[in-house]
């Protein structure tokens, strides 16, 4: 078996691992690079032939750092099937179309205002490329096995996000398992990850490989923030990943309202067309969720779903205290930028980040206490309060990852730690080596190994 690490090997984004096993070349994930500019520039490099000529892609889940480069791969000539769980396929449609739309808009804006350094800014891919990509999807139900020649492929749910799964590739007695992103034991919406399948070679994510989530009650802290902010006439802005985190936050806010922890008549806005679509998919796939059908059905009760851009701009100008959930989650694009521009300079408001902020993103700068941020080419001063509530993270922390690994009966022959910033990946590597005594290493970007 041979593995080439084409992404998420020295960072948390751009997940792409090419595996040669059982006479097949399988690309595990095809994610977009995000964060630091040097990483984002990798999105513009043409893919090596071996990626374009892969026999199939197997997608762990729909987040863009795992799926967001698929349309570019198809644009470069990939013609194989893309296997993913049915819920992942549904979410990928929403996420990829939105991603294409954002890129088309960014290119248009850059051309109109002339702030691109290139003669003419082009989108990485268009909605047409996404449609061609969606046509290549072949849903694979978790727990079922798919045969490709001598190779068998299976998916195991791992919490984290609707449809998210670990991937197992098996040829004869050889088994490779790729964790994808691993969820938490007590996630708000998703059940705990199922046990890790037995593996000879294991690829494990390490987003929080060097951190343990705080024990604090994130919901109680959010309630406090909302009460304080609204009490002084301000509003709370929650940049949130439109798919997954936005729905989890709606659940928390509904519970806080029901318990009178925040004013029951406080207006809640979901200002992200993608989040509105994704919420509908959470309803559709509600049997995959941890919460009961009744609570799932009421996620958006009383929530103002902001539709077109005019409504969104009206909300930006509104002076009425409210809670606004808007995408993107790392404030790298989308409607949340208009809210940020209006709210960041005003000290009565509070900006609450609920998810992981990749290094180099606007969200990471804000969380680190930046005094100003650049938005649409303008410098915006930051006087509003900024908080990060890691308790709402959708990722297992280091202790949860270790507990999941301990569930294996036999150690893998070789473990590779992927999908982490360098310190996180190396810290998890050391724990696996010291606490479990396994053969483990962190691969380098672009490296090929015989495993
Ligand atoms: Zn993810």
Coordinates of C-alpha atoms and ligand atoms in Angstrom, one line a residue:
X1 CA 0.0 0.0 0.0
X2 CA 1.2 3.5 -0.9
X3 CA 0.0 6.8 0.5
X4 CA 0.8 10.3 -0.9
X5 CA -0.1 13.2 1.4
X6 CA -1.3 16.0 -0.9
X7 CA -2.9 18.2 1.8
X8 CA -3.7 18.5 5.5
X9 CA -0.3 17.2 6.2
X10 CA 1.2 20.4 7.8
X11 CA -2.1 22.2 8.3
X12 CA -5.7 21.6 9.1
X13 CA -7.0 22.4 5.6
X14 CA -6.7 21.0 2.1
X15 CA -7.4 17.3 3.2
X16 CA -6.2 15.1 0.3
X17 CA -4.6 11.7 0.7
X18 CA -4.0 9.4 -2.3
X19 CA -3.9 5.7 -1.4
X20 CA -2.8 2.9 -3.8
X21 CA -4.3 -0.3 -2.5
X22 CA -5.8 -3.4 -4.0
X23 CA -4.9 -2.3 -7.6
X24 CA -6.9 1.0 -7.1
X25 CA -6.0 4.6 -6.6
X26 CA -8.3 6.1 -4.1
X27 CA -8.3 9.8 -3.2
X28 CA -9.5 10.3 0.4
X29 CA -11.1 13.8 0.5
X30 CA -10.3 16.6 -1.9
X31 CA -10.3 19.7 0.4
X32 CA -9.7 23.4 -0.1
X33 CA -6.7 25.0 1.5
X34 CA -7.8 27.9 3.8
X35 CA -6.1 30.4 6.2
X36 CA -2.6 31.7 5.5
X37 CA -2.1 33.1 2.0
X38 CA 0.8 30.8 1.3
X39 CA -1.6 27.9 1.9
X40 CA -4.5 29.4 -0.1
X41 CA -2.2 29.8 -3.0
X42 CA -1.9 26.0 -3.2
X43 CA -5.6 26.0 -4.4
X44 CA -4.3 27.6 -7.6
X45 CA -1.7 25.0 -8.4
X46 CA -2.7 22.5 -11.0
X47 CA -3.1 19.0 -9.4
X48 CA -0.5 16.3 -10.1
X49 CA -1.7 13.8 -12.8
X50 CA -2.1 11.0 -10.2
X51 CA -4.9 12.9 -8.5
X52 CA -6.8 13.6 -11.7
X53 CA -6.4 10.0 -12.7
X54 CA -7.5 8.5 -9.4
X55 CA -10.0 5.7 -9.8
X56 CA -12.4 7.2 -7.2
X57 CA -12.7 9.8 -4.5
X58 CA -14.1 8.8 -1.1
X59 CA -15.2 11.8 0.9
X60 CA -15.2 11.7 4.7
X61 CA -17.6 14.7 5.2
X62 CA -18.8 17.8 3.5
X63 CA -16.8 20.6 5.2
X64 CA -14.9 22.6 2.5
X65 CA -11.5 21.8 3.9
X66 CA -12.4 18.2 2.9
X67 CA -14.6 18.7 -0.1
X68 CA -14.0 22.2 -1.4
X69 CA -11.5 21.4 -4.1
X70 CA -13.6 18.7 -5.7
X71 CA -14.9 21.0 -8.4
X72 CA -11.4 22.1 -9.3
X73 CA -10.3 18.5 -9.6
X74 CA -13.3 17.8 -11.9
X75 CA -12.4 21.0 -13.9
X76 CA -8.9 19.6 -14.3
X77 CA -10.3 16.4 -15.8
X78 CA -11.2 13.9 -13.0
X79 CA -13.8 11.5 -14.4
X80 CA -14.3 8.9 -11.6
X81 CA -17.0 8.5 -9.0
X82 CA -17.2 10.4 -5.7
X83 CA -18.4 8.1 -2.9
X84 CA -19.9 9.7 0.2
X85 CA -22.6 9.1 2.7
X86 CA -26.1 10.3 1.5
X87 CA -26.1 13.2 4.1
X88 CA -22.6 14.2 3.1
X89 CA -23.7 14.3 -0.6
X90 CA -26.7 16.6 0.4
X91 CA -24.6 18.9 2.5
X92 CA -21.8 19.0 -0.2
X93 CA -24.3 20.3 -2.7
X94 CA -25.2 23.3 -0.5
X95 CA -21.6 23.9 0.5
X96 CA -20.0 23.6 -2.9
X97 CA -22.6 25.8 -4.6
X98 CA -22.1 28.4 -2.0
X99 CA -18.3 28.2 -2.3
X100 CA -18.5 28.7 -6.1
X101 CA -20.9 31.6 -5.6
X102 CA -18.6 33.3 -3.1
X103 CA -15.6 32.9 -5.4
X104 CA -17.5 34.3 -8.4
X105 CA -18.6 37.2 -6.3
X106 CA -15.1 37.8 -4.9
X107 CA -13.7 37.8 -8.4
X108 CA -16.4 40.2 -9.6
X109 CA -15.8 42.6 -6.6
X110 CA -12.0 42.5 -7.1
X111 CA -12.4 43.3 -10.8
X112 CA -14.9 46.1 -10.1
X113 CA -12.8 47.8 -7.4
X114 CA -9.5 46.8 -8.9
X115 CA -8.0 45.4 -5.7
X116 CA -6.8 42.2 -7.3
X117 CA -3.1 42.1 -7.9
X118 CA -3.9 40.1 -11.1
X119 CA -4.9 41.7 -14.3
X120 CA -8.3 40.0 -14.1
X121 CA -9.4 38.0 -11.1
X122 CA -11.0 34.7 -11.9
X123 CA -13.0 32.3 -9.7
X124 CA -11.2 29.1 -8.7
X125 CA -14.4 27.4 -10.1
X126 CA -17.9 28.2 -10.9
X127 CA -21.4 26.9 -10.1
X128 CA -21.3 25.0 -13.4
X129 CA -18.1 23.2 -12.3
X130 CA -20.0 22.3 -9.1
X131 CA -23.0 20.8 -11.1
X132 CA -20.5 18.6 -13.0
X133 CA -19.0 17.5 -9.7
X134 CA -22.4 16.7 -8.1
X135 CA -23.2 14.5 -11.1
X136 CA -20.2 12.3 -10.1
X137 CA -21.5 11.6 -6.5
X138 CA -22.5 8.0 -5.7
X139 CA -24.0 7.8 -2.2
X140 CA -22.7 4.9 0.0
X141 CA -24.7 4.2 3.2
X142 CA -22.7 3.9 6.4
X143 CA -22.3 0.3 7.4
X144 CA -22.6 -1.0 3.8
X145 CA -19.7 -2.2 1.8
X146 CA -18.8 -1.1 -1.7
X147 CA -16.5 -3.2 -4.0
X148 CA -14.1 -1.7 -6.5
X149 CA -12.3 -4.7 -8.0
X150 CA -10.4 -6.3 -5.1
X151 CA -11.0 -3.3 -2.9
X152 CA -13.8 -2.9 -0.4
X153 CA -14.8 0.5 1.0
X154 CA -16.9 1.2 4.1
X155 CA -18.0 4.2 6.1
X156 CA -18.3 4.5 9.9
X157 CA -20.1 7.5 11.4
X158 CA -17.9 9.7 13.6
X159 CA -20.2 12.4 14.8
X160 CA -18.7 15.9 14.0
X161 CA -21.1 16.9 11.2
X162 CA -24.2 15.5 9.7
X163 CA -23.0 12.5 7.5
X164 CA -19.4 12.6 8.7
X165 CA -17.7 9.2 8.6
X166 CA -14.3 7.5 8.9
X167 CA -13.3 5.6 5.8
X168 CA -12.1 2.1 5.7
X169 CA -10.3 0.7 2.6
X170 CA -9.7 -3.1 2.7
X171 CA -7.9 -5.3 0.2
X172 CA -7.4 -8.9 1.4
X173 CA -6.3 -8.7 5.0
X174 CA -4.9 -5.1 4.6
X175 CA -7.0 -2.4 6.1
X176 CA -6.4 1.3 6.0
X177 CA -8.7 3.6 8.1
X178 CA -8.9 7.3 7.7
X179 CA -10.6 9.1 10.6
X180 CA -11.9 12.1 8.7
X181 CA -12.8 14.7 11.4
X182 CA -13.7 13.1 14.7
X183 CA -16.6 14.6 16.7
X184 CA -17.1 14.9 20.5
X185 CA -18.6 12.5 23.0
X186 CA -21.1 15.1 24.0
X187 CA -21.7 17.1 20.8
X188 CA -25.0 19.2 20.9
X189 CA -26.4 17.7 17.7
X190 CA -24.4 14.6 16.7
X191 CA -24.1 11.3 18.4
X192 CA -20.7 10.2 19.8
X193 CA -18.3 8.7 17.2
X194 CA -18.8 5.0 16.7
X195 CA -15.8 2.8 17.7
X196 CA -12.8 3.1 15.5
X197 CA -12.6 0.2 13.0
X198 CA -9.6 -2.1 13.3
X199 CA -6.8 -0.9 11.1
X200 CA -3.3 -1.9 9.8
X201 CA -2.6 1.6 8.7
X202 CA -4.4 4.5 10.4
X203 CA -4.7 8.2 9.4
X204 CA -5.9 10.2 12.4
X205 CA -6.8 13.9 12.5
X206 CA -5.3 16.2 15.1
X207 CA -7.1 19.5 14.9
X208 CA -7.2 19.7 18.7
X209 CA -4.2 17.3 19.2
X210 CA -2.6 19.7 21.7
X211 CA -5.7 21.0 23.5
X212 CA -8.4 19.9 25.9
X213 CA -11.7 21.7 25.7
X214 CA -12.4 23.8 28.7
X215 CA -14.8 22.3 31.2
X216 CA -16.8 25.5 31.4
X217 CA -20.5 25.4 30.5
X218 CA -20.3 27.2 27.1
X219 CA -24.1 27.6 27.0
X220 CA -24.1 29.4 30.4
X221 CA -21.2 31.7 29.3
X222 CA -23.1 32.5 26.0
X223 CA -26.2 33.3 28.1
X224 CA -24.1 35.7 30.3
X225 CA -22.6 37.4 27.2
X226 CA -26.0 37.8 25.6
X227 CA -27.6 39.2 28.8
X228 CA -24.7 41.7 29.4
X229 CA -24.6 42.8 25.7
X230 CA -28.3 43.2 25.3
X231 CA -28.4 45.0 28.7
X232 CA -26.2 47.8 27.4
X233 CA -28.2 48.0 24.2
X234 CA -25.7 46.1 22.0
X235 CA -26.1 43.0 19.8
X236 CA -24.3 39.7 19.7
X237 CA -22.8 38.6 16.3
X238 CA -21.9 34.9 16.0
X239 CA -19.9 34.1 12.9
X240 CA -20.7 30.4 12.5
X241 CA -20.1 27.7 9.9
X242 CA -23.4 27.7 8.1
X243 CA -23.5 23.9 8.1
X244 CA -23.3 22.3 11.5
X245 CA -22.3 25.0 14.0
X246 CA -25.1 27.3 13.0
X247 CA -27.7 24.6 13.7
X248 CA -25.9 23.7 17.0
X249 CA -26.1 27.4 18.1
X250 CA -29.8 27.6 17.2
X251 CA -30.3 24.6 19.5
X252 CA -28.5 26.3 22.3
X253 CA -30.3 29.6 21.8
X254 CA -33.7 27.8 21.7
X255 CA -32.8 26.0 25.0
X256 CA -31.6 29.3 26.6
X257 CA -34.9 31.0 25.6
X258 CA -37.0 28.1 26.9
X259 CA -35.2 28.2 30.2
X260 CA -35.5 32.0 30.4
X261 CA -31.7 32.4 30.5
X262 CA -32.0 35.0 27.8
X263 CA -35.0 37.2 27.1
X264 CA -37.7 35.0 25.3
X265 CA -38.6 37.9 23.0
X266 CA -35.0 38.7 22.0
X267 CA -34.9 38.6 18.2
X268 CA -32.7 35.8 16.7
X269 CA -31.5 36.1 13.1
X270 CA -30.0 33.5 10.9
X271 CA -28.4 35.5 8.1
X272 CA -26.9 33.0 5.8
X273 CA -28.9 31.5 2.8
X274 CA -26.7 28.5 3.1
X275 CA -27.4 28.0 6.8
X276 CA -31.1 28.2 6.0
X277 CA -30.7 25.5 3.4
X278 CA -28.5 23.4 5.7
X279 CA -31.1 23.7 8.5
X280 CA -33.6 22.1 6.1
X281 CA -31.2 19.2 5.5
X282 CA -30.8 18.8 9.3
X283 CA -34.6 18.4 9.4
X284 CA -34.5 15.9 6.5
X285 CA -31.8 13.7 8.1
X286 CA -33.0 14.2 11.7
X287 CA -32.8 10.5 12.5
X288 CA -29.0 10.9 12.3
X289 CA -29.1 13.4 15.1
X290 CA -28.7 13.0 18.9
X291 CA -31.7 15.3 19.7
X292 CA -35.3 14.0 19.5
X293 CA -37.4 14.7 16.5
X294 CA -39.5 17.3 18.3
X295 CA -36.5 19.4 19.3
X296 CA -35.0 19.0 15.8
X297 CA -38.2 20.2 14.3
X298 CA -38.2 23.3 16.4
X299 CA -34.6 24.4 15.7
X300 CA -35.8 27.4 13.7
X301 CA -39.0 28.2 15.5
X302 CA -39.3 32.0 15.9
X303 CA -35.9 32.5 14.2
X304 CA -35.9 35.2 11.5
X305 CA -34.5 33.6 8.4
X306 CA -32.9 36.4 6.5
X307 CA -33.4 35.8 2.8
X308 CA -32.2 38.3 0.2
X309 CA -29.4 40.8 0.4
X310 CA -31.8 43.7 0.9
X311 CA -33.1 42.2 4.2
X312 CA -29.5 41.5 5.2
X313 CA -28.5 45.1 4.7
X314 CA -31.5 46.3 6.6
X315 CA -30.4 44.1 9.5
X316 CA -26.9 45.5 9.3
X317 CA -28.4 49.0 9.8
X318 CA -30.8 47.9 12.6
X319 CA -30.1 49.4 16.0
X320 CA -32.4 47.0 17.9
X321 CA -30.5 44.5 20.2
X322 CA -30.5 41.1 18.7
X323 CA -28.5 37.9 18.2
X324 CA -27.2 37.4 14.7
X325 CA -25.8 34.1 13.4
X326 CA -24.1 34.6 10.1
X327 CA -21.5 32.9 7.9
X328 CA -18.7 32.3 7.3
X329 CA -17.5 30.9 10.6
X330 CA -13.9 32.2 10.3
X331 CA -15.1 35.6 8.9
X332 CA -13.3 34.9 5.7
X333 CA -16.2 35.7 3.5
X334 CA -20.0 35.9 3.2
X335 CA -22.6 38.2 4.8
X336 CA -21.0 38.1 8.2
X337 CA -18.4 40.6 6.8
X338 CA -21.1 43.3 6.4
X339 CA -22.2 42.8 10.0
X340 CA -18.5 42.8 11.2
X341 CA -17.9 46.1 9.4
X342 CA -20.9 47.7 11.1
X343 CA -20.5 46.1 14.5
X344 CA -16.7 45.8 15.2
X345 CA -16.1 49.5 15.5
X346 CA -18.9 49.9 18.2
X347 CA -17.9 49.0 21.8
X348 CA -21.4 48.0 23.0
X349 CA -21.5 44.9 20.7
X350 CA -20.0 41.5 21.2
X351 CA -18.6 39.1 18.6
X352 CA -18.6 35.5 19.6
X353 CA -16.7 32.8 17.7
X354 CA -17.9 29.3 18.3
X355 CA -15.6 27.2 16.2
X356 CA -12.0 26.5 15.3
X357 CA -10.2 29.5 13.8
X358 CA -7.6 28.5 11.3
X359 CA -4.3 30.4 11.5
X360 CA -4.2 33.4 9.2
X361 CA -8.0 33.8 9.0
X362 CA -9.7 37.0 10.0
X363 CA -11.4 35.1 12.8
X364 CA -8.0 34.0 14.2
X365 CA -6.8 37.7 14.1
X366 CA -9.9 38.9 15.9
X367 CA -9.7 36.2 18.6
X368 CA -6.1 37.0 19.2
X369 CA -7.2 40.6 20.0
X370 CA -6.4 42.5 16.7
X371 CA -7.2 46.2 17.0
X372 CA -8.2 46.4 13.4
X373 CA -9.1 44.1 10.5
X374 CA -9.2 44.6 6.8
X375 CA -12.6 43.9 5.2
X376 CA -13.2 44.4 1.4
X377 CA -10.0 46.4 1.2
X378 CA -11.0 48.8 4.1
X379 CA -9.4 49.0 7.5
X380 CA -12.0 48.5 10.2
X381 CA -11.2 49.3 13.8
X382 CA -12.2 46.7 16.4
X383 CA -13.8 48.2 19.6
X384 CA -16.5 45.5 20.2
X385 CA -15.7 42.7 22.6
X386 CA -14.6 39.5 21.0
X387 CA -14.8 36.0 22.6
X388 CA -14.3 32.4 21.5
X389 CA -16.4 29.6 23.0
X390 CA -14.4 26.5 22.4
X391 CA -17.0 24.5 24.3
X392 CA -19.1 24.6 21.1
X393 CA -16.4 23.0 19.0
X394 CA -17.4 20.1 16.8
X395 CA -14.0 18.4 17.1
X396 CA -12.9 15.8 19.7
X397 CA -10.1 17.3 21.9
X398 CA -6.9 15.5 22.5
X399 CA -8.2 13.4 25.4
X400 CA -11.2 12.3 23.4
X401 CA -9.0 11.4 20.4
X402 CA -6.8 9.3 22.7
X403 CA -9.8 7.5 24.2
X404 CA -11.1 6.7 20.7
X405 CA -7.7 5.2 19.7
X406 CA -7.6 3.1 22.9
X407 CA -10.7 1.4 21.7
X408 CA -8.7 -0.6 19.1
X409 CA -7.9 -4.2 20.1
X410 CA -4.7 -4.4 18.1
X411 CA -2.4 -1.4 17.5
X412 CA -2.1 -0.4 13.8
X413 CA 1.2 -1.3 12.1
X414 CA 1.6 2.3 11.3
X415 CA -0.3 5.5 12.3
X416 CA 0.0 8.8 10.5
X417 CA -1.1 12.0 12.3
X418 CA -2.7 14.4 9.8
X419 CA -5.0 17.5 9.8
X420 CA -3.4 19.5 12.5
X421 CA -1.2 22.7 12.8
X422 CA 2.4 21.5 13.3
X423 CA 2.3 21.8 17.1
X424 CA -1.1 20.0 17.5
X425 CA 0.0 17.1 15.2
X426 CA 3.3 16.6 16.9
X427 CA 1.8 16.8 20.4
X428 CA -0.7 14.1 19.5
X429 CA 2.1 12.0 17.8
X430 CA 4.0 12.1 21.1
X431 CA 1.0 11.1 23.2
X432 CA 0.3 8.1 20.8
X433 CA 3.9 7.1 21.0
X434 CA 4.3 7.5 24.8
X435 CA 0.9 6.4 26.0
X436 CA 0.0 3.7 23.5
X437 CA 3.5 2.7 22.3
X438 CA 2.4 2.7 18.7
X439 CA 4.5 3.3 15.6
X440 CA 3.5 6.8 14.6
X441 CA 4.6 9.8 12.6
X442 CA 3.5 13.1 11.1
X443 CA 3.9 13.0 7.3
X444 CA 5.1 16.0 5.4
X445 CA 3.2 17.8 2.7
X446 CA 3.8 16.1 -0.7
X447 CA 5.4 13.0 0.9
X448 CA 4.8 9.5 -0.4
X449 CA 5.2 6.5 1.9
X450 CA 5.1 2.8 1.5
X451 CA 2.9 1.7 4.4
Ligands
LIG1 ZN1 -14.9 19.0 9.5

